[in-house]
Amino acid sequence: MKKLFILFIFLPMFCCAQKQGNIWYFGGDYNNQSQYGAGINFNGTAPTALTNSGMSHTEGCATYCNSAGELLFYAQGDTVYDRSHNVMLNGDGLGGHWSTEQSTLIVPVTGDTNKYYIFNNDGLLTSNGTGLHYSMIDMQQNGGMG
């Protein structure tokens, strides 16, 4: 029983994962918001730098790729960008805040590889804050751009 328990604890370290997290996009320079962000691509043998992020803020970023490691979309709190680095159709004003460190969480819809939930936190500590928000992305919309 002890060996079986140890196997289940360490098994995830030896499994080959799919590539949904192979591209990371970050925000830009807080003091110079015309300076857009960067990213890292882990699809090659060595990580490569990316300089084409559409985000201009520094915090609350999340990125999602398909199982082949191809970029689908990325988000920062209040805005979601398509793979061409443009704001998605209806992709702004999502209710989150770009300055909340963990403001954006992307969750695929079970059983549908074209739909995703984006959860956003507005980060307000006062009673005026509305808290958690969510949006649905359907990648079949807008010509496959979501």
mmCIF file of C-alpha atoms in Angstrom:
data_model
loop_
_atom_site.group_PDB
_atom_site.id
_atom_site.type_symbol
_atom_site.label_atom_id
_atom_site.label_comp_id
_atom_site.label_asym_id
_atom_site.label_seq_id
_atom_site.Cartn_x
_atom_site.Cartn_y
_atom_site.Cartn_z
ATOM 1 C CA MET A 1 0.000 0.000 0.000
ATOM 2 C CA LYS A 2 2.850 2.374 0.863
ATOM 3 C CA LYS A 3 4.500 1.793 -2.542
ATOM 4 C CA LEU A 4 1.216 2.435 -4.326
ATOM 5 C CA PHE A 5 0.771 5.688 -2.421
ATOM 6 C CA ILE A 6 4.306 6.821 -3.352
ATOM 7 C CA LEU A 7 3.634 5.911 -6.998
ATOM 8 C CA PHE A 8 0.532 8.117 -7.105
ATOM 9 C CA ILE A 9 2.394 10.989 -5.471
ATOM 10 C CA PHE A 10 5.301 10.965 -7.947
ATOM 11 C CA LEU A 11 3.528 9.709 -11.092
ATOM 12 C CA PRO A 12 2.523 13.197 -12.317
ATOM 13 C CA MET A 13 6.200 14.191 -12.480
ATOM 14 C CA PHE A 14 6.856 11.464 -15.064
ATOM 15 C CA CYS A 15 3.788 11.971 -17.246
ATOM 16 C CA CYS A 16 4.112 13.833 -20.524
ATOM 17 C CA ALA A 17 1.732 16.753 -20.424
ATOM 18 C CA GLN A 18 -0.023 18.300 -23.365
ATOM 19 C CA LYS A 19 1.108 21.735 -24.427
ATOM 20 C CA GLN A 20 -1.664 24.082 -23.244
ATOM 21 C CA GLY A 21 0.861 26.048 -21.167
ATOM 22 C CA ASN A 22 3.734 26.222 -23.664
ATOM 23 C CA ILE A 23 3.369 29.934 -24.386
ATOM 24 C CA TRP A 24 3.314 32.554 -21.648
ATOM 25 C CA TYR A 25 2.462 36.201 -22.223
ATOM 26 C CA PHE A 26 3.193 38.961 -19.727
ATOM 27 C CA GLY A 27 2.171 42.563 -19.414
ATOM 28 C CA GLY A 28 4.264 45.590 -20.227
ATOM 29 C CA ASP A 29 5.751 48.494 -18.321
ATOM 30 C CA TYR A 30 3.467 49.975 -15.639
ATOM 31 C CA ASN A 31 5.157 53.385 -15.927
ATOM 32 C CA ASN A 32 5.078 53.434 -19.733
ATOM 33 C CA GLN A 33 1.828 51.811 -20.825
ATOM 34 C CA SER A 34 2.609 52.365 -24.501
ATOM 35 C CA GLN A 35 5.369 49.775 -23.994
ATOM 36 C CA TYR A 36 3.681 46.436 -24.647
ATOM 37 C CA GLY A 37 4.564 43.176 -22.993
ATOM 38 C CA ALA A 38 6.610 40.154 -23.786
ATOM 39 C CA GLY A 39 6.368 36.414 -23.415
ATOM 40 C CA ILE A 40 8.157 33.083 -23.592
ATOM 41 C CA ASN A 41 7.593 30.239 -26.043
ATOM 42 C CA PHE A 42 8.476 26.783 -24.673
ATOM 43 C CA ASN A 43 7.574 24.877 -27.865
ATOM 44 C CA GLY A 44 11.154 24.545 -29.150
ATOM 45 C CA THR A 45 14.154 22.767 -27.704
ATOM 46 C CA ALA A 46 15.056 25.956 -25.840
ATOM 47 C CA PRO A 47 12.685 28.696 -24.648
ATOM 48 C CA THR A 48 12.482 31.718 -26.963
ATOM 49 C CA ALA A 49 11.540 35.298 -26.153
ATOM 50 C CA LEU A 50 8.367 36.837 -27.566
ATOM 51 C CA THR A 51 7.903 40.589 -27.922
ATOM 52 C CA ASN A 52 4.446 40.814 -29.487
ATOM 53 C CA SER A 53 2.081 40.776 -26.505
ATOM 54 C CA GLY A 54 -0.881 43.117 -26.804
ATOM 55 C CA MET A 55 -0.996 43.687 -23.042
ATOM 56 C CA SER A 56 0.313 46.916 -21.587
ATOM 57 C CA HIS A 57 -0.090 46.182 -17.869
ATOM 58 C CA THR A 58 2.199 44.264 -15.554
ATOM 59 C CA GLU A 59 0.009 41.879 -13.562
ATOM 60 C CA GLY A 60 -2.867 39.403 -13.678
ATOM 61 C CA CYS A 61 -2.013 37.618 -16.938
ATOM 62 C CA ALA A 62 -3.078 34.171 -18.198
ATOM 63 C CA THR A 63 -2.398 32.394 -21.510
ATOM 64 C CA TYR A 64 -3.968 29.322 -23.131
ATOM 65 C CA CYS A 65 -2.769 27.169 -26.038
ATOM 66 C CA ASN A 66 -4.276 24.157 -27.773
ATOM 67 C CA SER A 67 -2.876 20.656 -27.210
ATOM 68 C CA ALA A 68 -0.273 21.253 -29.967
ATOM 69 C CA GLY A 69 1.091 24.318 -28.147
ATOM 70 C CA GLU A 70 -0.420 26.863 -30.552
ATOM 71 C CA LEU A 71 -1.600 30.104 -28.965
ATOM 72 C CA LEU A 72 -5.389 30.448 -28.698
ATOM 73 C CA PHE A 73 -5.788 33.546 -26.506
ATOM 74 C CA TYR A 74 -4.459 35.373 -23.473
ATOM 75 C CA ALA A 75 -5.939 37.760 -20.947
ATOM 76 C CA GLN A 76 -5.200 40.360 -18.296
ATOM 77 C CA GLY A 77 -7.944 40.895 -15.760
ATOM 78 C CA ASP A 78 -10.294 43.070 -17.770
ATOM 79 C CA THR A 79 -9.339 42.233 -21.382
ATOM 80 C CA VAL A 80 -8.838 39.092 -23.497
ATOM 81 C CA TYR A 81 -6.687 39.017 -26.659
ATOM 82 C CA ASP A 82 -6.902 36.620 -29.608
ATOM 83 C CA ARG A 83 -3.919 34.811 -31.148
ATOM 84 C CA SER A 84 -3.352 37.810 -33.476
ATOM 85 C CA HIS A 85 -2.824 40.015 -30.371
ATOM 86 C CA ASN A 86 -6.025 41.997 -30.923
ATOM 87 C CA VAL A 87 -8.753 42.448 -28.320
ATOM 88 C CA MET A 88 -11.331 39.698 -28.894
ATOM 89 C CA LEU A 89 -14.807 40.614 -30.023
ATOM 90 C CA ASN A 90 -16.589 41.579 -26.752
ATOM 91 C CA GLY A 91 -13.245 40.930 -25.027
ATOM 92 C CA ASP A 92 -12.947 44.043 -22.906
ATOM 93 C CA GLY A 93 -14.725 45.223 -19.794
ATOM 94 C CA LEU A 94 -14.748 41.710 -18.313
ATOM 95 C CA GLY A 95 -15.007 43.004 -14.753
ATOM 96 C CA GLY A 96 -11.570 41.983 -13.547
ATOM 97 C CA HIS A 97 -8.738 44.329 -12.721
ATOM 98 C CA TRP A 98 -5.313 44.223 -14.361
ATOM 99 C CA SER A 99 -3.533 44.951 -11.067
ATOM 100 C CA THR A 100 -4.827 41.960 -9.140
ATOM 101 C CA GLU A 101 -1.896 39.532 -9.089
ATOM 102 C CA GLN A 102 -4.071 36.482 -9.803
ATOM 103 C CA SER A 103 -6.927 38.227 -11.532
ATOM 104 C CA THR A 104 -7.402 35.804 -14.434
ATOM 105 C CA LEU A 105 -7.984 32.060 -14.525
ATOM 106 C CA ILE A 106 -8.743 30.150 -17.741
ATOM 107 C CA VAL A 107 -10.653 26.862 -17.450
ATOM 108 C CA PRO A 108 -11.604 24.690 -20.447
ATOM 109 C CA VAL A 109 -15.227 23.530 -20.588
ATOM 110 C CA THR A 110 -15.367 19.782 -20.031
ATOM 111 C CA GLY A 111 -16.272 17.901 -23.202
ATOM 112 C CA ASP A 112 -15.987 20.922 -25.539
ATOM 113 C CA THR A 113 -12.540 21.834 -26.889
ATOM 114 C CA ASN A 114 -13.860 25.116 -28.327
ATOM 115 C CA LYS A 115 -15.220 26.708 -25.157
ATOM 116 C CA TYR A 116 -13.438 28.186 -22.164
ATOM 117 C CA TYR A 117 -14.375 30.035 -18.998
ATOM 118 C CA ILE A 118 -12.352 33.050 -17.941
ATOM 119 C CA PHE A 119 -12.711 33.917 -14.265
ATOM 120 C CA ASN A 120 -11.716 37.443 -13.215
ATOM 121 C CA ASN A 121 -11.320 39.100 -9.838
ATOM 122 C CA ASP A 122 -11.835 42.840 -9.504
ATOM 123 C CA GLY A 123 -9.444 42.993 -6.525
ATOM 124 C CA LEU A 124 -11.451 45.573 -4.611
ATOM 125 C CA LEU A 125 -11.249 45.307 -0.847
ATOM 126 C CA THR A 126 -14.188 47.599 -0.178
ATOM 127 C CA SER A 127 -17.879 46.833 -0.100
ATOM 128 C CA ASN A 128 -18.100 48.460 -3.554
ATOM 129 C CA GLY A 129 -16.237 45.534 -5.118
ATOM 130 C CA THR A 130 -18.338 42.999 -6.950
ATOM 131 C CA GLY A 131 -15.765 40.220 -6.555
ATOM 132 C CA LEU A 132 -15.581 37.340 -8.984
ATOM 133 C CA HIS A 133 -16.706 37.606 -12.617
ATOM 134 C CA TYR A 134 -16.721 35.037 -15.394
ATOM 135 C CA SER A 135 -16.988 35.072 -19.168
ATOM 136 C CA MET A 136 -17.321 32.353 -21.792
ATOM 137 C CA ILE A 137 -15.067 32.162 -24.839
ATOM 138 C CA ASP A 138 -16.287 30.216 -27.853
ATOM 139 C CA MET A 139 -13.363 29.727 -30.250
ATOM 140 C CA GLN A 140 -15.753 28.901 -33.111
ATOM 141 C CA GLN A 141 -16.956 32.519 -33.170
ATOM 142 C CA ASN A 142 -15.433 35.398 -35.145
ATOM 143 C CA GLY A 143 -13.857 33.162 -37.795
ATOM 144 C CA GLY A 144 -12.092 30.971 -35.221
ATOM 145 C CA MET A 145 -10.615 33.892 -33.292
ATOM 146 C CA GLY A 146 -13.091 33.598 -30.410
#
